[in-house]
CSV table of C-alpha atoms and ligand atoms in Angstrom, one decimal:
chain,number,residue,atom,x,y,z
L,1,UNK,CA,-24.3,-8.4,13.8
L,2,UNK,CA,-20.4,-8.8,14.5
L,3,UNK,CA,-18.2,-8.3,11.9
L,4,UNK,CA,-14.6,-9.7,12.1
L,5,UNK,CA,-12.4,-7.6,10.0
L,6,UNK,CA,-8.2,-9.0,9.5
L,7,UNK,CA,-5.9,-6.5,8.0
L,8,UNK,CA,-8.3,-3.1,9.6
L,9,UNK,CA,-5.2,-1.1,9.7
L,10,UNK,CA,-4.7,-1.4,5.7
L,11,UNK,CA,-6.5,0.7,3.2
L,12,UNK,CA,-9.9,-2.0,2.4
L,13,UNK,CA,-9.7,-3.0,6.1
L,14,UNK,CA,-10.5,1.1,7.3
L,15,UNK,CA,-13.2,1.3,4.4
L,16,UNK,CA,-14.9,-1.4,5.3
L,17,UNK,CA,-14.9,-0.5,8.9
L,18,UNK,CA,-16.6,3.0,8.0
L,19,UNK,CA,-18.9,0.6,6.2
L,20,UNK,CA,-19.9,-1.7,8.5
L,21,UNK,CA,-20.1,1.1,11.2
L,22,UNK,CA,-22.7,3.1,9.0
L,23,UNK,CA,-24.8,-0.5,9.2
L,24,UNK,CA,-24.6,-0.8,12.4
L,25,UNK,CA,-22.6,-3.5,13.0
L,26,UNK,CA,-19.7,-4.2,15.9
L,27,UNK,CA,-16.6,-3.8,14.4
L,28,UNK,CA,-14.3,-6.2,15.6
L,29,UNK,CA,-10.6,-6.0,14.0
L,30,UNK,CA,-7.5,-8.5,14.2
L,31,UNK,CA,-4.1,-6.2,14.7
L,32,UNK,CA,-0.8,-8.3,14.8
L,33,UNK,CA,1.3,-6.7,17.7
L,34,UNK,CA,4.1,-4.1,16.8
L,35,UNK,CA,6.8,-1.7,18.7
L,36,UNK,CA,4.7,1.5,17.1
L,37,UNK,CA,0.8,1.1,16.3
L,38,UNK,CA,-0.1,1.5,12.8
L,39,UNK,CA,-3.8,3.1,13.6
L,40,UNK,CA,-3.2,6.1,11.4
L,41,UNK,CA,-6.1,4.9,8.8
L,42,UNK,CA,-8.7,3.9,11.9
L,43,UNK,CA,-8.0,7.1,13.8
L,44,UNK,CA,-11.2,8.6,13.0
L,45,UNK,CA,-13.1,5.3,14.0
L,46,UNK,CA,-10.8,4.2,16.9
L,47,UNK,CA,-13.0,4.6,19.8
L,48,UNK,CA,-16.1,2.9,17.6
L,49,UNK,CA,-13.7,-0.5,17.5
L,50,UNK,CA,-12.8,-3.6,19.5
L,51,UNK,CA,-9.2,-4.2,18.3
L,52,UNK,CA,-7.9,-7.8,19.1
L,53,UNK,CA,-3.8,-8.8,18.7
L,54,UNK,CA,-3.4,-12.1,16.8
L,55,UNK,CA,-1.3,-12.8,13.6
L,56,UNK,CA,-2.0,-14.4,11.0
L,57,UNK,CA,1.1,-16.7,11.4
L,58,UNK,CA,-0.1,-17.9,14.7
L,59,UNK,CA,-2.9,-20.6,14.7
L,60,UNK,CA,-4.0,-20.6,18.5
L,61,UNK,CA,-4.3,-17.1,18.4
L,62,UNK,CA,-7.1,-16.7,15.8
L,63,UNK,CA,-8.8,-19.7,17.7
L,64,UNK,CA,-8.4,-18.0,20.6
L,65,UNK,CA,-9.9,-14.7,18.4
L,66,UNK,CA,-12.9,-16.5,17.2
L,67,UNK,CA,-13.9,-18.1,20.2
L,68,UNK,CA,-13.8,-14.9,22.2
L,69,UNK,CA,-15.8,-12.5,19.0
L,70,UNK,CA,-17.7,-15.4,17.8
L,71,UNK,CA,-18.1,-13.3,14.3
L,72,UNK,CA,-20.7,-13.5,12.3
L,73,UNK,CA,-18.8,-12.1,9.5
L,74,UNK,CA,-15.5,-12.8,8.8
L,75,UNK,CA,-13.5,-10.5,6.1
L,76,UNK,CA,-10.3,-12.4,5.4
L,77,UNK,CA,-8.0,-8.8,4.1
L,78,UNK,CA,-4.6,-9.3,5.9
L,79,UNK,CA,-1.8,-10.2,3.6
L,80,UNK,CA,1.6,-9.2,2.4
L,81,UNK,CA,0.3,-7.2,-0.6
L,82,UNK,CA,3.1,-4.9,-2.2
L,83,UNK,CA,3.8,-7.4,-5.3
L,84,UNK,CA,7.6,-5.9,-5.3
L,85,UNK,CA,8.3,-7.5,-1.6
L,86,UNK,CA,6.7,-10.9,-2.4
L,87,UNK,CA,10.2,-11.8,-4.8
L,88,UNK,CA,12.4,-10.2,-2.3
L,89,UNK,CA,10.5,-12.0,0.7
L,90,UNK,CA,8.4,-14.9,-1.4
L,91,UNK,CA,8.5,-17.4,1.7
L,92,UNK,CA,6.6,-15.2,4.6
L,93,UNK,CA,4.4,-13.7,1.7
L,94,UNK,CA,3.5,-17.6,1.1
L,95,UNK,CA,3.1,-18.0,4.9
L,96,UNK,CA,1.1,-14.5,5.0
L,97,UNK,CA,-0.9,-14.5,2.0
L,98,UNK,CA,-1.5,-18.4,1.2
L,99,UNK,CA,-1.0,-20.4,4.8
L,100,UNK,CA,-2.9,-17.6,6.1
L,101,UNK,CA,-6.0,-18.3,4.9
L,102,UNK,CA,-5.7,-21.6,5.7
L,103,UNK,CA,-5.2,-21.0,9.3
L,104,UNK,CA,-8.1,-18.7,9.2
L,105,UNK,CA,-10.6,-20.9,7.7
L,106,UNK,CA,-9.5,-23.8,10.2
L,107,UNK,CA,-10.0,-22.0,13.1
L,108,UNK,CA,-13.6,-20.9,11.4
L,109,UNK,CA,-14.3,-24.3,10.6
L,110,UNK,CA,-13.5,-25.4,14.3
L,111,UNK,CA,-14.9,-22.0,16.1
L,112,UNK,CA,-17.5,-20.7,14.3
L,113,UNK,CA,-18.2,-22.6,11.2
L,114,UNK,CA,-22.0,-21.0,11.1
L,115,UNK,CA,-20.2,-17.5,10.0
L,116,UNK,CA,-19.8,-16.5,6.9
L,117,UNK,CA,-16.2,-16.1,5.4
L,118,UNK,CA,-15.0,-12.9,2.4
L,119,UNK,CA,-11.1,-14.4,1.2
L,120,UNK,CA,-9.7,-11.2,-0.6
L,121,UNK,CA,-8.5,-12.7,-4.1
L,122,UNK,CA,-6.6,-10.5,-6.6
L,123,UNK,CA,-6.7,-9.9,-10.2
L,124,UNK,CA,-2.8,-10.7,-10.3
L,125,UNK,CA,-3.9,-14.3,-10.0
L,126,UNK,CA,-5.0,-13.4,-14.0
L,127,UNK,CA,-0.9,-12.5,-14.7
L,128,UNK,CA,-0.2,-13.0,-18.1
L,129,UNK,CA,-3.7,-12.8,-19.2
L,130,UNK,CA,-5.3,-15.5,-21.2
L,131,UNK,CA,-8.0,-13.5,-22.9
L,132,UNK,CA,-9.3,-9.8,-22.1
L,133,UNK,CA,-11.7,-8.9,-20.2
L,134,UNK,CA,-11.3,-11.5,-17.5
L,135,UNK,CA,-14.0,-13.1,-15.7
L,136,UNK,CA,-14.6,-15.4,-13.2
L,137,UNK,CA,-13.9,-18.4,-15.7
L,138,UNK,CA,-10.6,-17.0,-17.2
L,139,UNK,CA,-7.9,-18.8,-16.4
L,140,UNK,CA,-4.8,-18.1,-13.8
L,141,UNK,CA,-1.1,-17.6,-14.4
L,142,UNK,CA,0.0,-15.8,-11.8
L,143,UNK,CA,3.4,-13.9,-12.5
L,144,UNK,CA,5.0,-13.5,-8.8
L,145,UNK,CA,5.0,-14.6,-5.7
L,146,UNK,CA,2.3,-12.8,-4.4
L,147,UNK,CA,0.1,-13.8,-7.3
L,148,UNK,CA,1.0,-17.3,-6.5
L,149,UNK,CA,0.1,-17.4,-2.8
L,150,UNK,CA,-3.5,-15.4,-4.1
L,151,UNK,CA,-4.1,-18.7,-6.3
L,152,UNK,CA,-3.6,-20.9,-3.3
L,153,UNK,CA,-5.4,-18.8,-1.0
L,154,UNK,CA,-8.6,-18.1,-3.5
L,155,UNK,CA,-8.6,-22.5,-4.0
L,156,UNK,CA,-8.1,-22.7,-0.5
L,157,UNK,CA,-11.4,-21.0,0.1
L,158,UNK,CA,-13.6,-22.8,-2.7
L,159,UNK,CA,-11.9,-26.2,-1.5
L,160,UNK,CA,-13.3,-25.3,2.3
L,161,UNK,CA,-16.9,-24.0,1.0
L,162,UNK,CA,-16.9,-27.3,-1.2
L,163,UNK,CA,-15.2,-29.8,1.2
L,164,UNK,CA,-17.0,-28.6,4.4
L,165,UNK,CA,-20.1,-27.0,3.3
L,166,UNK,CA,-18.8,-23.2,5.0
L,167,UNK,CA,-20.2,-20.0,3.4
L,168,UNK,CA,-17.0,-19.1,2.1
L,169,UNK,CA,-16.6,-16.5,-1.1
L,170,UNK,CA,-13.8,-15.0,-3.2
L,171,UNK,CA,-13.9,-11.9,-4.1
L,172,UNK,CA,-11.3,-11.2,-7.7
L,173,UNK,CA,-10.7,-7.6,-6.9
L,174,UNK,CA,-9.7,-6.0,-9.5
L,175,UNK,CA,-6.7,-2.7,-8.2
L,176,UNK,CA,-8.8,-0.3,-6.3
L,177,UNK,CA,-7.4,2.8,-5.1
L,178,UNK,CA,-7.8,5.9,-2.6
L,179,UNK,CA,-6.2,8.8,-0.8
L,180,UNK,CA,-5.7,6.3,1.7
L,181,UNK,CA,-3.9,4.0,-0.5
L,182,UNK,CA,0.1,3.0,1.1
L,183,UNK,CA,2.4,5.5,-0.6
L,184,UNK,CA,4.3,2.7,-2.4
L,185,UNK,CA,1.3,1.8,-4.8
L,186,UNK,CA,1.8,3.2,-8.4
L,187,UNK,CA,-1.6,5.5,-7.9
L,188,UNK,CA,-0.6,6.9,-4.8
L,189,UNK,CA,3.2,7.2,-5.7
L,190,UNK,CA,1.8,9.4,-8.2
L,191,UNK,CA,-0.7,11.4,-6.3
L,192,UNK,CA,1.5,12.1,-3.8
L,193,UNK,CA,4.9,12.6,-5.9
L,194,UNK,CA,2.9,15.6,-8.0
L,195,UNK,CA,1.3,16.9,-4.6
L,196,UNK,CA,5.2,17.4,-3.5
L,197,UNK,CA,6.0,18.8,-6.8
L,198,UNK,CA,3.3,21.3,-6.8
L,199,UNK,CA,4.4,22.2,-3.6
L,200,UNK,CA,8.1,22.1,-4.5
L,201,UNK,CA,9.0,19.7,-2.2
L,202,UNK,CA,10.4,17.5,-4.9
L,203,UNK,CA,11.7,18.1,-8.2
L,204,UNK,CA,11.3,15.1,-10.2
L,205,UNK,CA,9.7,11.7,-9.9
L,206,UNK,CA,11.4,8.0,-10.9
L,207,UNK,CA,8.9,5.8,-12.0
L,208,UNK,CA,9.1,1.7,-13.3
L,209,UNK,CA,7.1,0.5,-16.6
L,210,UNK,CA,4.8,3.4,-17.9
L,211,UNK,CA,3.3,1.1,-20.2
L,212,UNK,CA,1.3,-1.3,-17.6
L,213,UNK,CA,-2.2,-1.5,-17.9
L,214,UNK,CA,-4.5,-1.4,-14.6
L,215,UNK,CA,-8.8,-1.7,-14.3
L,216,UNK,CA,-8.5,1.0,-11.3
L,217,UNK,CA,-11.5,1.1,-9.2
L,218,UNK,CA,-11.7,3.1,-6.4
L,219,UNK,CA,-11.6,1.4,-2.3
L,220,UNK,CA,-14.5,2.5,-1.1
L,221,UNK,CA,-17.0,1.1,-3.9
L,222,UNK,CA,-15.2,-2.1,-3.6
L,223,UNK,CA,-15.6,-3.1,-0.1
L,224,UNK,CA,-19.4,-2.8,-0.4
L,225,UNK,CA,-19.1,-5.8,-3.4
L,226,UNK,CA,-17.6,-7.8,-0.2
L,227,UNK,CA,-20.3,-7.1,2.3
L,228,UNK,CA,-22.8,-7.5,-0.7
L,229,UNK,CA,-21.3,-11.4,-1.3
L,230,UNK,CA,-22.2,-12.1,2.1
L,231,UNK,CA,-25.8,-10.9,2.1
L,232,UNK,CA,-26.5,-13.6,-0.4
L,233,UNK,CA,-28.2,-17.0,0.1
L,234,UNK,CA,-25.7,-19.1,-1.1
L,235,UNK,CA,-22.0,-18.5,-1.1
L,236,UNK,CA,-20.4,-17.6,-4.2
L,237,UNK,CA,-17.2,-16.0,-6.4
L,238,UNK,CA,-17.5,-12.9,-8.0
L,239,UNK,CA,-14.8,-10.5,-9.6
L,240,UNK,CA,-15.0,-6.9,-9.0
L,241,UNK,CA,-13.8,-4.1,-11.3
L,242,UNK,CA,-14.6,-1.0,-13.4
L,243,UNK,CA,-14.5,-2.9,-17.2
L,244,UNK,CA,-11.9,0.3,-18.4
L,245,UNK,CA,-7.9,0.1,-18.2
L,246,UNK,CA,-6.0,2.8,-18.1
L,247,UNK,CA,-1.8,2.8,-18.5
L,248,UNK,CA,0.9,4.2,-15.8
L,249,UNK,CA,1.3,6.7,-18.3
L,250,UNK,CA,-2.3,7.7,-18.4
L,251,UNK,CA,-2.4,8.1,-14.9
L,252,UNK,CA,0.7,10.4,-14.5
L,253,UNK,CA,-0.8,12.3,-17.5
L,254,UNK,CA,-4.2,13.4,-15.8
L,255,UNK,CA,-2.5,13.8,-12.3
L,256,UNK,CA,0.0,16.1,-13.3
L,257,UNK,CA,-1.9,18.0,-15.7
L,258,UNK,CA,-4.8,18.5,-12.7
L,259,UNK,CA,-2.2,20.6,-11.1
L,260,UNK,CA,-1.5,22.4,-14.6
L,261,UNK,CA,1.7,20.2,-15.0
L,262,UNK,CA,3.4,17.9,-17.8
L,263,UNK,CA,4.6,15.2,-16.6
L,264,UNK,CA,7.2,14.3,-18.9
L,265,UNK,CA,9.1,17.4,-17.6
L,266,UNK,CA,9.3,15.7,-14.0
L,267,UNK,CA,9.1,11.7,-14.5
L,268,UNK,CA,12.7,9.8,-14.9
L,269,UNK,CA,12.4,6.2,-15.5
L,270,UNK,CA,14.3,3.9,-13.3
L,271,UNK,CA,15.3,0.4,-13.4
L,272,UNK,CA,15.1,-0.3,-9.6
L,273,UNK,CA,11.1,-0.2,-10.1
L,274,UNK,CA,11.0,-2.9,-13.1
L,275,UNK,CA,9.6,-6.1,-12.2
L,276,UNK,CA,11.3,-9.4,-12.4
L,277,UNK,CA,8.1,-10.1,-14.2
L,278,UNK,CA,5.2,-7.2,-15.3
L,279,UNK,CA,1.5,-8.0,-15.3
L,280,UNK,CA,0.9,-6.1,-18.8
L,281,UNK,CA,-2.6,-5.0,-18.4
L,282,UNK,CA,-5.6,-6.5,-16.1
L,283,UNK,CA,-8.8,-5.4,-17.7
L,284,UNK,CA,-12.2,-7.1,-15.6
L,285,UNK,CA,-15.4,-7.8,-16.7
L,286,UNK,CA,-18.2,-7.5,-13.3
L,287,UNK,CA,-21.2,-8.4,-14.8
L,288,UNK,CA,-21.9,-11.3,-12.5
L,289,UNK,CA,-21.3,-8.8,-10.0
L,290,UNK,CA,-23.6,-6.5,-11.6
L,291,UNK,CA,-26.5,-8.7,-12.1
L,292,UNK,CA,-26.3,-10.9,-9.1
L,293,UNK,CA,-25.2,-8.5,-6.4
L,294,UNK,CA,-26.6,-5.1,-8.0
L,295,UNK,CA,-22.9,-3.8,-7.5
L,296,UNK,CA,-22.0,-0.8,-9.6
L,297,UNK,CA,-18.8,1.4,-9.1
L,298,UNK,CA,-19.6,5.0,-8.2
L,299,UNK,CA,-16.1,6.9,-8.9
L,300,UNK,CA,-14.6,6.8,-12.5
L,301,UNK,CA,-10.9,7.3,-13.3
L,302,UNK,CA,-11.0,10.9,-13.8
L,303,UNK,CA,-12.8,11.1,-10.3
L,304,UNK,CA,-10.4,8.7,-8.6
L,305,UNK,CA,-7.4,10.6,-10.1
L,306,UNK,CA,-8.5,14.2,-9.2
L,307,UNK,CA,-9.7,12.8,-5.6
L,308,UNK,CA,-6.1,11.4,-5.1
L,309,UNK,CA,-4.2,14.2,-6.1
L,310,UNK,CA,-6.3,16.9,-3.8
L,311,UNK,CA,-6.4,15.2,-0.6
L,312,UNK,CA,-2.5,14.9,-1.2
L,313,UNK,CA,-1.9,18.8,-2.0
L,314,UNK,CA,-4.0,19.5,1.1
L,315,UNK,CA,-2.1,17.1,3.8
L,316,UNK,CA,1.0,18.7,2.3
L,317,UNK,CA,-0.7,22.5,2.4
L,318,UNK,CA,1.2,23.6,5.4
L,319,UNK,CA,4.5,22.0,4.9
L,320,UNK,CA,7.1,24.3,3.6
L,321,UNK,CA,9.9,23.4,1.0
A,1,NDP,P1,-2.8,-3.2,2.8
A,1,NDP,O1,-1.4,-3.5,2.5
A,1,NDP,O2,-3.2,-1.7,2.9
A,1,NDP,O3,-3.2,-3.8,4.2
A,1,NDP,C1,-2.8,-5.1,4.6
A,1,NDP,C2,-3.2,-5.4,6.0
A,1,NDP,O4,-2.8,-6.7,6.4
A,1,NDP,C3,-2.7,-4.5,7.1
A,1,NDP,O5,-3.7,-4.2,8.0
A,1,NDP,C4,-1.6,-5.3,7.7
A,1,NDP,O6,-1.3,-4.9,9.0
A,1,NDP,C5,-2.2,-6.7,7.7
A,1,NDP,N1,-1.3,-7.8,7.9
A,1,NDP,C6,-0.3,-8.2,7.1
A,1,NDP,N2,0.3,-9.2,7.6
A,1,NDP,C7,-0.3,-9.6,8.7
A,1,NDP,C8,-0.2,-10.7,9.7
A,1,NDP,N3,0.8,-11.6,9.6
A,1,NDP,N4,-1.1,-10.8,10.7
A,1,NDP,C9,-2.1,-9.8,10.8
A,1,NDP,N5,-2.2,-8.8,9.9
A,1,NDP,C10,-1.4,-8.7,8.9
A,1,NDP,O7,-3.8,-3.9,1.8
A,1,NDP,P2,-5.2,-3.5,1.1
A,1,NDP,O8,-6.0,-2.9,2.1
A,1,NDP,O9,-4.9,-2.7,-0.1
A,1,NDP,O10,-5.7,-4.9,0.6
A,1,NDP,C11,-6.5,-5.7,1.4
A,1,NDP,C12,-6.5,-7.1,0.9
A,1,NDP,O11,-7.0,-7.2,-0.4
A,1,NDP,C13,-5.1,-7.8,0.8
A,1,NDP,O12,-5.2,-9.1,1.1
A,1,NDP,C14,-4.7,-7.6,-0.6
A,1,NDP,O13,-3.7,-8.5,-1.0
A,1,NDP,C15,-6.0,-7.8,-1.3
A,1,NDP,N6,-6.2,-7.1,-2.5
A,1,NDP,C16,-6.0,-5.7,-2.6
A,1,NDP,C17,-6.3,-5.1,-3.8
A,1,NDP,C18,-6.1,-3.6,-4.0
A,1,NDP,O14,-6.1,-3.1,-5.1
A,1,NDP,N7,-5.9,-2.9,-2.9
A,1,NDP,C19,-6.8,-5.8,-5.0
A,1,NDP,C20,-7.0,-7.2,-4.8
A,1,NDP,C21,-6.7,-7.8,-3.6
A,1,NDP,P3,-0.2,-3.8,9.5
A,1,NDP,O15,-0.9,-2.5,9.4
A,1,NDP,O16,0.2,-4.3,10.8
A,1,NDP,O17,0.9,-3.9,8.4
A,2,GDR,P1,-0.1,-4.1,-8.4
A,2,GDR,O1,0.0,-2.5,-7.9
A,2,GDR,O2,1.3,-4.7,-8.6
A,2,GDR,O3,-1.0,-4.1,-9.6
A,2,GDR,O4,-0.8,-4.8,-7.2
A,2,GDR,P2,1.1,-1.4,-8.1
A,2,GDR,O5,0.4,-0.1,-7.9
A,2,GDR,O6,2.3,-1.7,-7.2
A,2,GDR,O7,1.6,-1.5,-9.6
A,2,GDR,C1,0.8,-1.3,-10.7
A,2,GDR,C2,1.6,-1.3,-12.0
A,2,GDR,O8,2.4,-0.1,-12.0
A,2,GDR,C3,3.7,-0.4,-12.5
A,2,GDR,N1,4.6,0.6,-12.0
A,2,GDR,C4,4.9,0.9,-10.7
A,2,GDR,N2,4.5,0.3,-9.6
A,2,GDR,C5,5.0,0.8,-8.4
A,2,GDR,N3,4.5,0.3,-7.2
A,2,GDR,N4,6.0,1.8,-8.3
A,2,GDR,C6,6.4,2.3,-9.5
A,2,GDR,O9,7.3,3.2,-9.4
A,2,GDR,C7,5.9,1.9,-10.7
A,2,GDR,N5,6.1,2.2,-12.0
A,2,GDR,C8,5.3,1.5,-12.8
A,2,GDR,C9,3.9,-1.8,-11.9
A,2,GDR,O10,5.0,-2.4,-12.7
A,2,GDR,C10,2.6,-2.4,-12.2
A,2,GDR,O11,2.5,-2.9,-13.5
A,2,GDR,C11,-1.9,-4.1,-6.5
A,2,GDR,C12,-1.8,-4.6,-5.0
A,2,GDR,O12,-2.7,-3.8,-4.3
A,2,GDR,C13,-2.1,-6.0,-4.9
A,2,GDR,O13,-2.2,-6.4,-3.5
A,2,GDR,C14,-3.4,-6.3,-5.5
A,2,GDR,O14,-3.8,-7.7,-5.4
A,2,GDR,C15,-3.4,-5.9,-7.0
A,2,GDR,O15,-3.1,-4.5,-7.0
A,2,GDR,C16,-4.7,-6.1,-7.7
């Protein structure tokens, strides 16, 4: 089997390639072309990989991609996905995150349109939450940019599967975390910000809204829910998450105190990291998930937390303040 992964150099894109690998598929993954390669999270599987350049901007090039891989899987995970960046840059995350998809379901549709297509939709499509938990049938308002373009991109795909008959499914994943998570996220801000702390690196760490409310799941449970939507006979959405939220405060509470820590000693709030708009809390409910893919997350909070904050205090073991 030939798997087609887009965004392999981001945190789900490297998970699922260990994935796919241990199932013995060929790992094929789209890189856009840079001045420095950004292979730190596939450095372990490099060798085991057939990179490809194309960018999700360019239509001829993922033509050109499909035709030469002819995939049998195709995980859609390249996007612009730091919420933050999509107000300061809300056109190319449109082009990125919503146009995108589009390109890559066109070229499908024209290359390959046998294979079976994985969009990666997001929980901020929920926003300003109409009821709590969410499920598949809960409404949107999406409260940024990025939001936005996820709407588009998660119609996009159930306007292909319904217009063209394609096996084409959303997954509504809920935030999902890991020590491989970019250092901007709130969960690895943290991690990583009470690793240099402990190691007195840093003496204090500025933080946005303490009171939001994330279902945090962590990475590596959640790209087996997107391989599992594609083993099914029919093509399908499903939403993906753990069913507990936990606040920003929460977090920063067990992370610091895992190192023996308060945190309210070292966290300064700061304006810069408020929102133009928050997404108050995001709580899921997976039990279509559950039932029809026999998906269950492995790690809880507490596990994700500790995990987080111990692979950053060893990376940072050697490094001297
Ligand atoms: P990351 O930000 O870690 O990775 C994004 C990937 O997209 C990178 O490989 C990046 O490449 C690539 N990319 C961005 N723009 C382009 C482009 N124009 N052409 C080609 N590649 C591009 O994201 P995650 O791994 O966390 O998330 C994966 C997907 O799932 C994203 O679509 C995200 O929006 C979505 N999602 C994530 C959730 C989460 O909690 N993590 C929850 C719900 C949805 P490069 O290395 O070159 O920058
Ligand atoms: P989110 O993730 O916006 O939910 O999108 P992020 O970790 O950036 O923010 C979560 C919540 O934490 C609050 N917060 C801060 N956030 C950051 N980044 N930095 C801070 O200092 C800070 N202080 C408080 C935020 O206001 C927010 O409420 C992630 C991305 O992975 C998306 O691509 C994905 O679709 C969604 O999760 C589901």
């Amino acid at each position: 089997m030939k798997a087609l992964i887009t965004g392999i150099t981001g945190q789900d894109g490297s998970y699922l390639a260990d994935f796919l690998l241990s199932r013995g598929y060929q790992v094929f993954g789209m890189v856009r072309r840079s001045s420095t390669e950004t292979f730190e999270r596939i450095a372990h599987i490099k060798d085991r990989l057939n990179l490809k350049q194309a960018d999700l901007l360019d239509q001829l090039s993922l033509i050109e991609l499909m035709e030469e891989v002819q995939p049998d899987e195709i995980y859609n995970l390249a996007a612009m996905s730091f919420v933050p960046t999509s107000w300061t840059q809300p056109m190319l995350t449109g082009e990125f995150t919503a146009i995108g998809v589009t390109r890559m379901l066109e070229a499908m549709r024209h290359v390959c349109p046998q294979a079976k297509f994985y969009q990666a939709s997001s929980s901020e499509m929920f926003g300003q939450v109409r009821e709590v938990p969410q499920t598949e049938l809960t409404p949107f308002h999406p409260r940024s940019p990025y939001g936005a373009a996820k709407a588009y991109g998660h119609y996009i795909t159930v306007n292909y599967r319904e217009s063209y008959n394609l096996f084409a499914c959303s997954g509504i994943l809920f935030n999902h975390e890991s020590p491989r998570r970019g250092k901007e996220f709130v969960t690895r801000k943290i991690s990583n910000g009470v690793a240099r702390i402990k190691r007195g690196l840093d003496h204090e760490l500025r933080m946005g809204n303490l009171d939001a409310k994330r279902d945090w799941g962590f990475a590596g449970d959640y790209v087996k829910a997107m391989w599992m939507m594609l083993q099914q006979d029919h093509p399908d959405d499903y939403l993906i998450a753990t069913g507990q939220a936990h606040s920003v405060r929460d977090f920063l509470e067990q992370a610091f105190s895992h190192v023996g820590l308060d945190w309210k000693q070292y966290v300064v709030q700061d304006p810069q990291f408020i929102r133009p708009a928050e997404v108050d809390q995001l709580m899921g409910n997976s039990s279509k998930a559950r039932r029809v893919l026999g998906w269950t997350p492995e790690v809880d909070f507490h596990g994700l937390v500790t995990m987080m904050v111990d692979s950053d205090l060893a990376k940072l073991q050697t490094v001297k303040p």
